[in-house]
Tab-separated table of C-alpha atoms in Angstrom:
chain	number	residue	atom	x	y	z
A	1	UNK	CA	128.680	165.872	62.810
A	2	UNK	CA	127.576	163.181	65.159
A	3	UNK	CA	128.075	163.959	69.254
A	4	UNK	CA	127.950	162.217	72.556
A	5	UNK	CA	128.242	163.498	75.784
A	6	UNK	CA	130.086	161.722	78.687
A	7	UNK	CA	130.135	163.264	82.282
A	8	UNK	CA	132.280	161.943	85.338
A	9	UNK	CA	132.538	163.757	88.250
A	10	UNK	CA	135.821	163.639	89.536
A	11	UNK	CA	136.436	162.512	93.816
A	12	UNK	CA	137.374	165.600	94.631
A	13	UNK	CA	133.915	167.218	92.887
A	14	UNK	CA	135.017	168.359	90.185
A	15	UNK	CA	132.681	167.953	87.057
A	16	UNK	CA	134.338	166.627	83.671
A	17	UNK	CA	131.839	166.791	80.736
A	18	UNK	CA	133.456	165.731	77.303
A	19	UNK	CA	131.377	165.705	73.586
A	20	UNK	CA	133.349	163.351	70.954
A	21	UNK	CA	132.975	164.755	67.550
A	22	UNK	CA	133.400	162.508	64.394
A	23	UNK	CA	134.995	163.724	61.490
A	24	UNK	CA	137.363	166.842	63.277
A	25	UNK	CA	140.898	167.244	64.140
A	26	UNK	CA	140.771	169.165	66.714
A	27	UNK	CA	139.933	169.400	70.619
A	28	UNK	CA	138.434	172.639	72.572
A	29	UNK	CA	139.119	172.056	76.224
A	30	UNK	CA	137.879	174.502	78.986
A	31	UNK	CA	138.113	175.386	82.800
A	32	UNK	CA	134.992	176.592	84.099
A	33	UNK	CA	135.078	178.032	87.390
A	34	UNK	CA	131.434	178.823	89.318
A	35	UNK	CA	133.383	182.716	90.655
A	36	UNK	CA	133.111	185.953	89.040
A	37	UNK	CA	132.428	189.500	90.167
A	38	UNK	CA	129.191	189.155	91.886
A	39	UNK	CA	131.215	186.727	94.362
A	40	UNK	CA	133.877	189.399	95.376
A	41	UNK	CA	134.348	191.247	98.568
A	42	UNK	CA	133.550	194.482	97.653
A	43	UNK	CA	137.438	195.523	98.757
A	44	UNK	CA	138.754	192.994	96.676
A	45	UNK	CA	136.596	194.181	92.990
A	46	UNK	CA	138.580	193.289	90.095
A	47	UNK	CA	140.219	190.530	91.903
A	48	UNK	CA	138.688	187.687	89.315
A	49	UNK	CA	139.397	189.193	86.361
A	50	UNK	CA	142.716	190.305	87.678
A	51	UNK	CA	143.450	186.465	88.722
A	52	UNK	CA	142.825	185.680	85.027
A	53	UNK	CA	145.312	188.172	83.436
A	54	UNK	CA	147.954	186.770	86.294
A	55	UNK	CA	147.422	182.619	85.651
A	56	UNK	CA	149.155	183.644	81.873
A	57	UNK	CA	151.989	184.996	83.889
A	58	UNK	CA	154.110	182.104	85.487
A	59	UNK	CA	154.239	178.962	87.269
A	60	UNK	CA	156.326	177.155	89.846
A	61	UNK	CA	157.965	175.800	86.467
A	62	UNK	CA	156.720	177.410	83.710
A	63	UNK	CA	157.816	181.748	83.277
A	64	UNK	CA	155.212	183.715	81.457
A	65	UNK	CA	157.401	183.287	78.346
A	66	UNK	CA	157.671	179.628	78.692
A	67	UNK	CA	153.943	179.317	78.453
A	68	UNK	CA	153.518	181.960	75.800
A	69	UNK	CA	156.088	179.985	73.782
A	70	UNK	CA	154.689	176.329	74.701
A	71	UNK	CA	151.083	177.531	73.435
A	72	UNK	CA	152.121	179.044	70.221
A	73	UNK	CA	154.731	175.968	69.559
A	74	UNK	CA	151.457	173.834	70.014
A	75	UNK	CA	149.704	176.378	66.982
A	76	UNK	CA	147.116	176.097	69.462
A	77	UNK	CA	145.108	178.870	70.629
A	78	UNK	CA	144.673	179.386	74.175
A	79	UNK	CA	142.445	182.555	76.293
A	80	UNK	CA	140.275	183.398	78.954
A	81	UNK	CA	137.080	185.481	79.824
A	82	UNK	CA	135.641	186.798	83.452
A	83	UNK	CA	132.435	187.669	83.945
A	84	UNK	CA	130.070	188.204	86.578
A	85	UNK	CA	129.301	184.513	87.630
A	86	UNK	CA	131.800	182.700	85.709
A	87	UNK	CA	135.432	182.603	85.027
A	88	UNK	CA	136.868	180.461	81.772
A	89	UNK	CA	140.636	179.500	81.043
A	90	UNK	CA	140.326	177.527	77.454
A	91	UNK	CA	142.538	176.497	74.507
A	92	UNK	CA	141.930	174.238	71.448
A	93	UNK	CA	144.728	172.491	69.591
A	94	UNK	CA	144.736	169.628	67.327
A	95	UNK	CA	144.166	166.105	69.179
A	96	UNK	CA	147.246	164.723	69.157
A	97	UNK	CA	148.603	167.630	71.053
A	98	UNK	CA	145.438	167.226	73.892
A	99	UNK	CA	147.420	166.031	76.268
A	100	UNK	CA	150.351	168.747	76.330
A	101	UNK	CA	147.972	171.417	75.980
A	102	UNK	CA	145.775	170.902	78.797
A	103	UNK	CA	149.134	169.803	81.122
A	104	UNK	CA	149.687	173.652	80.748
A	105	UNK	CA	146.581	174.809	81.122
A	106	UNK	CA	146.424	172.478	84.152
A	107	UNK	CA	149.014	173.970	85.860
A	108	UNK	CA	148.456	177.640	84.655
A	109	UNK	CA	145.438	176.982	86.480
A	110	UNK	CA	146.672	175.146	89.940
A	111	UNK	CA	150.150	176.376	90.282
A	112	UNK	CA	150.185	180.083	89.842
A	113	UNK	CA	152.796	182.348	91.347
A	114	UNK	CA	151.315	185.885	91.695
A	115	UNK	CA	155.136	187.174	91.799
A	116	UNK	CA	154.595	190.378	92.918
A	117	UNK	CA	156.854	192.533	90.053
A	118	UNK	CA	154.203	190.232	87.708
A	119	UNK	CA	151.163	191.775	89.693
A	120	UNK	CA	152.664	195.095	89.177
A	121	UNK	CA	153.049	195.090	85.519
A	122	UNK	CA	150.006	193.673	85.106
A	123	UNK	CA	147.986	195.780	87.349
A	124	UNK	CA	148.948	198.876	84.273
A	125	UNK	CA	147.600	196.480	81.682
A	126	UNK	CA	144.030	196.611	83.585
A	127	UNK	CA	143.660	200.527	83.795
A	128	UNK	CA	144.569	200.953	80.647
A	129	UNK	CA	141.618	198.028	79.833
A	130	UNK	CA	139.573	200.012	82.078
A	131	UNK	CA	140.416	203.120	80.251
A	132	UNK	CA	139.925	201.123	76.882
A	133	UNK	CA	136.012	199.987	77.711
A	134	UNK	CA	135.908	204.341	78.592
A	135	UNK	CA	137.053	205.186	75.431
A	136	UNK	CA	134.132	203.270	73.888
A	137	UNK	CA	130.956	205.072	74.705
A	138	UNK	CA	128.640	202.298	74.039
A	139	UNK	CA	130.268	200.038	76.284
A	140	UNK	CA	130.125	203.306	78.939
A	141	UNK	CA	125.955	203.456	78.152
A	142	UNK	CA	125.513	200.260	78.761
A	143	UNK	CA	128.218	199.291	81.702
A	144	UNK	CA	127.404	202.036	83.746
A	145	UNK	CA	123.222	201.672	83.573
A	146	UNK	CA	123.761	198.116	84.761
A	147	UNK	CA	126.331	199.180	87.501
A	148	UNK	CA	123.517	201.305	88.983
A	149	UNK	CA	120.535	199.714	88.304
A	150	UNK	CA	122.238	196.916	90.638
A	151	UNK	CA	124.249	199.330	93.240
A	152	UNK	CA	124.055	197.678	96.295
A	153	UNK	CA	124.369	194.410	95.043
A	154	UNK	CA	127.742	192.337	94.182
A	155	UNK	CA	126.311	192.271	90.488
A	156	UNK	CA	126.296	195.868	90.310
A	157	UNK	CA	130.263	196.358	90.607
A	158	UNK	CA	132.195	196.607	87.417
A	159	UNK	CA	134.080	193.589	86.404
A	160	UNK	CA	137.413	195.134	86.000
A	161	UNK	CA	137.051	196.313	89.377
A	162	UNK	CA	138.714	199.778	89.862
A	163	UNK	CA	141.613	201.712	89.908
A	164	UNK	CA	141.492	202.059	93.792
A	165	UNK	CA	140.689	198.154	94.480
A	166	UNK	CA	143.062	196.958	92.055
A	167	UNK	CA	146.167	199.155	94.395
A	168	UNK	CA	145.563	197.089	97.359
A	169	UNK	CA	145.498	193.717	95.441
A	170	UNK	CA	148.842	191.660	96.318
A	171	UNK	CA	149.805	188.545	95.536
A	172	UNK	CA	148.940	186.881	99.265
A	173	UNK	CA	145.270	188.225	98.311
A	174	UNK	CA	145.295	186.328	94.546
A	175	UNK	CA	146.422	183.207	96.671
A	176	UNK	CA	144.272	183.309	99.361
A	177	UNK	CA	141.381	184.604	96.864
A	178	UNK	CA	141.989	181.258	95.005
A	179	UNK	CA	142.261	179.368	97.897
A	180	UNK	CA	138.793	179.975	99.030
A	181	UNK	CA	136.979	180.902	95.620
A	182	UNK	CA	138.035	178.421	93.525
A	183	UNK	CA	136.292	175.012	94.517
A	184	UNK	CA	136.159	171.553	93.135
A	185	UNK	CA	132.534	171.227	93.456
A	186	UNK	CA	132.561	174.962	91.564
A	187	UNK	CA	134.687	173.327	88.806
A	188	UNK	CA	133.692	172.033	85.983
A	189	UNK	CA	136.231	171.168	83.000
A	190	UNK	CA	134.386	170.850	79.253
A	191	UNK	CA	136.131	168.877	76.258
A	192	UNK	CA	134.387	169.080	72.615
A	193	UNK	CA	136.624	167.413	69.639
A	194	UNK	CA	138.194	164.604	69.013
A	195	UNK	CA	140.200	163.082	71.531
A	196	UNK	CA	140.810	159.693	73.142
A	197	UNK	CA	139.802	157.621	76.664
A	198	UNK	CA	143.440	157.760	77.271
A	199	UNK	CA	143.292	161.934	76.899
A	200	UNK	CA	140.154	161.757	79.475
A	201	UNK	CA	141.785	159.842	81.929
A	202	UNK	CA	144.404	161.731	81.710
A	203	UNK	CA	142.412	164.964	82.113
A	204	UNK	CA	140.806	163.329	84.834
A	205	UNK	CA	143.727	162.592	86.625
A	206	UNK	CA	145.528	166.065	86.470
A	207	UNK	CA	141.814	167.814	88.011
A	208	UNK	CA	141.752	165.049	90.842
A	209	UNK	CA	144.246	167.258	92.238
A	210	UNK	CA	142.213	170.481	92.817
A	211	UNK	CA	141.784	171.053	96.362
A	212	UNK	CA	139.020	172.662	98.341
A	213	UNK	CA	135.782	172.088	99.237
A	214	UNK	CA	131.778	173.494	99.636
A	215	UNK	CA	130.263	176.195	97.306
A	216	UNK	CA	130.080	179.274	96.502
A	217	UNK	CA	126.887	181.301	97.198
A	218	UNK	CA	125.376	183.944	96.072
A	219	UNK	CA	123.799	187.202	96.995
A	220	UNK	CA	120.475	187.834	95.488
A	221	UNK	CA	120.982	191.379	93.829
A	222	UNK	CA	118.530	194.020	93.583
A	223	UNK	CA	117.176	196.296	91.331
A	224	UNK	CA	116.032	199.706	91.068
A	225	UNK	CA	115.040	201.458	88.026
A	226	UNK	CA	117.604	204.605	87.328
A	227	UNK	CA	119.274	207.061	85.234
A	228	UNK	CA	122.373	207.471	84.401
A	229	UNK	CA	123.607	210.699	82.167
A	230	UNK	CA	127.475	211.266	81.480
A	231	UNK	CA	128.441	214.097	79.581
A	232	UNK	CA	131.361	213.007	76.631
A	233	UNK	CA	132.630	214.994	74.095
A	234	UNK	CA	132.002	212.905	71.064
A	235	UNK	CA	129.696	213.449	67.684
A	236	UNK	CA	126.595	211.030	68.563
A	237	UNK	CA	124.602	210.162	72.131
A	238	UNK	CA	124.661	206.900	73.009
A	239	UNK	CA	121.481	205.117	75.063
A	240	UNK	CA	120.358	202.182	76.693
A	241	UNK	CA	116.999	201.567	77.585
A	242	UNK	CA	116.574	198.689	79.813
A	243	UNK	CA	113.969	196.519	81.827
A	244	UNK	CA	113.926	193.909	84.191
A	245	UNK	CA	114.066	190.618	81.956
A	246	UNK	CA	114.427	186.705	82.964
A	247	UNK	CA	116.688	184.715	84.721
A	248	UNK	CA	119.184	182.338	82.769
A	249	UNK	CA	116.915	179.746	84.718
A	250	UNK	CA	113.825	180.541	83.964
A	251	UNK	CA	111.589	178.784	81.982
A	252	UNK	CA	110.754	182.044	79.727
A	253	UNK	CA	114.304	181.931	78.299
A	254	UNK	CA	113.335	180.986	75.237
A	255	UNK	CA	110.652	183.199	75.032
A	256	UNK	CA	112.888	186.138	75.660
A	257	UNK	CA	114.752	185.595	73.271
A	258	UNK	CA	112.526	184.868	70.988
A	259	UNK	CA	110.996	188.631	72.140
A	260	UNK	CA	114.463	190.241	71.545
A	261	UNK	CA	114.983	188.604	68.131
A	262	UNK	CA	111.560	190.090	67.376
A	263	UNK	CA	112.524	193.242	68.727
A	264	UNK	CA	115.851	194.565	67.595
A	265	UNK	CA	117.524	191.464	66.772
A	266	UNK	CA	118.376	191.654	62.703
A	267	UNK	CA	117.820	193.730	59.770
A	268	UNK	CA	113.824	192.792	59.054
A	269	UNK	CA	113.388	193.916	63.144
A	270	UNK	CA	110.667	195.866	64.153
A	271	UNK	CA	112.924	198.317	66.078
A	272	UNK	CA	115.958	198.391	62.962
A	273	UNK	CA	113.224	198.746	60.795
A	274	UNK	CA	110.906	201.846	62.148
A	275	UNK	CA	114.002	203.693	63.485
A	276	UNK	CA	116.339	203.327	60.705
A	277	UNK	CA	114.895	201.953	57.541
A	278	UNK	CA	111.680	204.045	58.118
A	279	UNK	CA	113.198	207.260	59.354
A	280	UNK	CA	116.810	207.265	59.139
A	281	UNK	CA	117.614	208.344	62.676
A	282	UNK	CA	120.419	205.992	63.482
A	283	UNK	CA	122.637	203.673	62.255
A	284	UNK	CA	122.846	201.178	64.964
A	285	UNK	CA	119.718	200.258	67.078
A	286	UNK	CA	119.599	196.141	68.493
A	287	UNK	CA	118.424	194.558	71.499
A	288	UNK	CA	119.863	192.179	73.714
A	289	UNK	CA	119.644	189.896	76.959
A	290	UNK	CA	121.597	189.918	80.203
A	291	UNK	CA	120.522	186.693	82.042
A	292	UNK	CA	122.441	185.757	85.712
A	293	UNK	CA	121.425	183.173	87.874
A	294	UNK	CA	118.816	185.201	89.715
A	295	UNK	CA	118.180	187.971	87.454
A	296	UNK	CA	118.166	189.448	84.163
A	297	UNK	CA	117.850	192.426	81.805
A	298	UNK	CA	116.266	192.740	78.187
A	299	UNK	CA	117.796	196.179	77.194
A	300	UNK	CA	117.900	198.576	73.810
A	301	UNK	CA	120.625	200.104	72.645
A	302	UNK	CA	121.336	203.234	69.810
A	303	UNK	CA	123.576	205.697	69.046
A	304	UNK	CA	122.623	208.901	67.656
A	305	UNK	CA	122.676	212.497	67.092
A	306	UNK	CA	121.453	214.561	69.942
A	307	UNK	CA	119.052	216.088	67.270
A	308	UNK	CA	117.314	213.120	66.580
A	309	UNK	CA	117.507	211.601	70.244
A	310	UNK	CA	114.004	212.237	70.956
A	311	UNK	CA	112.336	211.281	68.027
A	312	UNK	CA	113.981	207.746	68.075
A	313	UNK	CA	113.334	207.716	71.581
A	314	UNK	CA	109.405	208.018	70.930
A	315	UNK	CA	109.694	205.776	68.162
A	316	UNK	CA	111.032	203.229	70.489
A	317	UNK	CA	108.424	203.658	73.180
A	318	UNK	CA	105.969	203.350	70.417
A	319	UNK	CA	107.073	200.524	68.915
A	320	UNK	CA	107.361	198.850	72.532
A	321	UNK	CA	103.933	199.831	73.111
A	322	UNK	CA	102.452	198.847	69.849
A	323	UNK	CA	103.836	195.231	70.196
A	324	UNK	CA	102.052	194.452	74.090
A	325	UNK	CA	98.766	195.108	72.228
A	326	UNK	CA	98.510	192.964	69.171
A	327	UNK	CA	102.208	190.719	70.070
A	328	UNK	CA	104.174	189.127	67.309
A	329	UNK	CA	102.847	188.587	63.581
A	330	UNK	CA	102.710	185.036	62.865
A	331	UNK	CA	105.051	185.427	59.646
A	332	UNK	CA	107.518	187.667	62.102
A	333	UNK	CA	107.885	184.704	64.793
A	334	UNK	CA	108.064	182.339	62.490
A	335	UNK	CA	111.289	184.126	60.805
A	336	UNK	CA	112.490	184.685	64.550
A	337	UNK	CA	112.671	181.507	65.666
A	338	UNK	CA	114.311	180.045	62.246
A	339	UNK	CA	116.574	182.656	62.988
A	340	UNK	CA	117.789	181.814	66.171
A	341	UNK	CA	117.223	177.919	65.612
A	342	UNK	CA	119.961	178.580	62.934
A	343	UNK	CA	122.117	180.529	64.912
A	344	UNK	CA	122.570	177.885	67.414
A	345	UNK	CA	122.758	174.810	64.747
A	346	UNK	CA	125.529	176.605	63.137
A	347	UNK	CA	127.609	177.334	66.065
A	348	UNK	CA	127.773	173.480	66.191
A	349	UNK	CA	130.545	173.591	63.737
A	350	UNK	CA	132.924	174.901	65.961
A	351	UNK	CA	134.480	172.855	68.584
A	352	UNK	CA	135.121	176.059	70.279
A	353	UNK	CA	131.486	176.852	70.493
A	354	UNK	CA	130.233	173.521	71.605
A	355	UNK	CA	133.290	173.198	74.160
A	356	UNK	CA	131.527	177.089	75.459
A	357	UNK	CA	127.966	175.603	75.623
A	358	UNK	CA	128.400	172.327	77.256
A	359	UNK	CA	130.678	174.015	79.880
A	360	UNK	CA	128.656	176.854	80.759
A	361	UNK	CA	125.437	174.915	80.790
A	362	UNK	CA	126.835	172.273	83.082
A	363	UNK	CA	128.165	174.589	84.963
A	364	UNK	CA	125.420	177.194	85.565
A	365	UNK	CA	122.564	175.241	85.200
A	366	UNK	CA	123.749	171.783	86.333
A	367	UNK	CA	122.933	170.102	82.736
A	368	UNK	CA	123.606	170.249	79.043
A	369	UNK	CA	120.592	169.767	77.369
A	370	UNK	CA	120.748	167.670	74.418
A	371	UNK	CA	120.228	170.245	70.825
A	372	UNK	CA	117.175	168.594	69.789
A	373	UNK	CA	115.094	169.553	73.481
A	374	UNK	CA	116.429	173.247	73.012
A	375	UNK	CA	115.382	173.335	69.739
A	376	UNK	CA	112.137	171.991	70.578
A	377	UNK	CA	111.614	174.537	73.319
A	378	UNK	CA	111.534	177.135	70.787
A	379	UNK	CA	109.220	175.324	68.938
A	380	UNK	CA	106.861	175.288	71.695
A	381	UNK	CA	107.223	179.083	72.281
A	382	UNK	CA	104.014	180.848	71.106
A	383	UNK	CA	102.846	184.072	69.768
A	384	UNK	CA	101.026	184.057	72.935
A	385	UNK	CA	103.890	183.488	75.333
A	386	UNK	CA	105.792	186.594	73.542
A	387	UNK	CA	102.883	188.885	73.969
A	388	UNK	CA	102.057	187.976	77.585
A	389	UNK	CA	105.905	188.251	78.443
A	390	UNK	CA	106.282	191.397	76.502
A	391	UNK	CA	103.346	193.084	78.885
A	392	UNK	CA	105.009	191.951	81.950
A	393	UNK	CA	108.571	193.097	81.210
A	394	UNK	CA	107.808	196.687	79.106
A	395	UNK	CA	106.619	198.132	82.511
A	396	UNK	CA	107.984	201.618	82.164
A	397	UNK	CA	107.725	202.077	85.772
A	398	UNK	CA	110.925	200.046	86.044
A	399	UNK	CA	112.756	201.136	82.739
A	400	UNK	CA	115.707	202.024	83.137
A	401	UNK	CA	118.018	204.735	81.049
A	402	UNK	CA	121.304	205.705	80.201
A	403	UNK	CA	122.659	208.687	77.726
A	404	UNK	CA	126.458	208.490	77.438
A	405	UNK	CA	127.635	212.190	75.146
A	406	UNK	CA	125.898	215.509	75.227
A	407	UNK	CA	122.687	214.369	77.546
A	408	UNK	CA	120.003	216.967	78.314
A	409	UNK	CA	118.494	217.556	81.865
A	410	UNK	CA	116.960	214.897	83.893
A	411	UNK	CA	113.631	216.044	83.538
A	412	UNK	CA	113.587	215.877	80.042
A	413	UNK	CA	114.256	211.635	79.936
A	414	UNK	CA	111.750	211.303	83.228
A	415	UNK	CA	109.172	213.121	81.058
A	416	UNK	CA	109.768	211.068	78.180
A	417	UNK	CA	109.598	207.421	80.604
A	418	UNK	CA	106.720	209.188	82.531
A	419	UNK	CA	104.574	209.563	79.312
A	420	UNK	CA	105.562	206.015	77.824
A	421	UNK	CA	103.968	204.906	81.158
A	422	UNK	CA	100.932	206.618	80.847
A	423	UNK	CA	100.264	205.989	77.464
């Protein structure tokens, strides 16, 4: 499947990046916006992902049905995601039906209403997604470690906001939110597929419109190792160990996540492998990234019987331990890197995928690599660069923890994080 990339950046700022695919019948389209969480007023928390829900619900011409009907009458497929730093409305429909498709998403996107009995129905839908992510204990361990390891900083607040901020959202605060949030030059719109110069131009024309103007910025967050225990009635403990990792700029990306791979990242990992193959202690154990613009975490995750908490627990700090002496096997970074090499290469089947990686790229790091230099810089990562990065970030002076279930005292994890440090 052959690619090309063409960028144009619109008058008005905004950044169109489109990849032509031979041999597909279809078109992923995406609105990237450079505003997330970490750009909110800390009264207004919630308000992006709260915008997102509301852009499905009505336009100046369009009711929530109309659009619900108009997407599914296209058998397209049309979403959107809010995170920290970004925010994402995207759809993909066959190409001949390009042009309709993003006309709706277009003014989904521009021409919102915010009618107030909308915000109020909607506003129930987001506690009970708050109270869904509570419900799930794993995304409670993790959530609410990263929520304090960055309190005090924008990043730390929750993405979903809360049920107190989300009260005093109206819909003069979505409007005026989008007014100065949502900026051209903060814009960028990513098309992979098949499509024509007539469906460009006419993409290009419809985003000309977007007013505004400048940036947004953003506060550098902070962190601060911590703890965070939450008693749950439920059968296993769930914990996240985590450490101050890389930057989704930096230059060690690759190596990070080469280090994770290596680390708790499939079956034949060193982590899956001591603490379940070895000993049976869990059934789920995997590591993962958490890169922003500024900042980043490489964290561990398990789930667990309080019985058998401590043992996996040591296991883990051994096995952390263990690797910044000796670093990766050459056979086990070899594997790694195929691994995640293939990973990436097959996600370049999906026009979905590509439309995600060209989009976020350009817009959170200015550039989409072509495939062949990413793959490359994996190449180039050695056993070396692992082991020197793994001794820099497996400082258990910063580690952070979190035990979501039946948690002993304190004293009992800070003895456990004390001694790994020691060691």
């Amino acid at each position: 499947m052959s690619s090309m990339y063409e960028k144009r950046v619109l008058p008005n700022g905004v950044r169109l990046i489109a990849e032509k695919l031979d041999n597909v019948r279809t078109a992923s389209v995406g609105i990237w916006v450079g505003n997330g969480s970490r750009y909110e007023p800390a009264a207004l928390g919630g308000i992006s992902h709260f915008i997102e829900h509301m852009i499905f619900k009505g336009t100046e011409k369009r009711t929530a049905q109309h659009i619900a009907i108009a997407i599914d009458a296209l058998g397209g497929q049309a979403n959107a995601f809010t995170d920290k730093e970004c925010t994402c409305y995207y759809m993909k429909v066959l190409d001949k039906r390009l042009q309709t498709g993003v006309s709706i998403l277009a003014d989904m996107f521009m021409h919102s209403r915010f009618a107030p009995e909308d915000i109020a129905l909607e506003r129930g839908v987001v506690l009970e997604e708050i109270d869904m992510y509570e419900d799930s204990p794993e995304d409670v361990a993790i959530d609410k470690l990263f929520e304090k390891c960055y309190e005090g900083s924008s990043l730390g607040r929750p993405i979903l906001g809360t049920a107190e901020t989300l009260q005093t959202i109206n819909s003069e605060a979505m409007h005026d939110y989008m007014h100065r949030y949502y900026r051209p030059k903060d814009t960028v719109v990513a098309v992979s597929g098949s499509f024509t110069d007539d469906d460009l131009a006419y993409i290009a024309d419809l985003f000309s419109q977007m007013e505004g103007e400048g940036r947004n910025e953003i506060t550098p967050a902070v962190y601060h190792p911590s703890m965070v225990l939450r008693e749950k009635d439920i059968e296993q403990n769930h914990l996240c160990l985590s450490f101050p990792g890389v930057s989704l700029l930096s230059d060690d990306r690759f190596a990070m996540n080469l280090l994770s791979s290596i680390l708790g990242g499939g079956m034949s990992s060193r982590l899956f492998q001591s603490v379940r193959e070895q000993n049976g202690l869990c059934y789920s154990v995997y590591t993962f990234t958490t890169p922003h613009l500024d900042t980043g975490l490489l964290s561990i995750y398990t789930g667990l019987g309080a019985d058998t908490e401590r043992r996996a627990l040591e296991l883990i700090v051994h096995e952390l331990r263990a690797f910044c002496e000796d670093g990766p096997a050459p056979d086990e970074l070899s594997r790694c890197r195929e691994q995640v090499k293939t990973t990436l290469l097959m996600g370049l089947e999906s026009t979905g995928t590509r439309m995600m990686t060209i989009g976020r790229s350009e817009l959170l790091r200015g550039e989409v690599p072509p495939i062949e230099d990413v793959l490359a810089a994996y190449d180039k990562v050695t056993a070396e660069d692992i082991l020197n990065l793994a001794r820099r970030v497996f400082d258990f002076s910063q580690a952070s923890l979190s035990v979501v279930g039946q948690p002993v005292h304190e004293d009992h994890y800070r003895k456990l994080l004390q001694s790994a440090q020691n060691a």
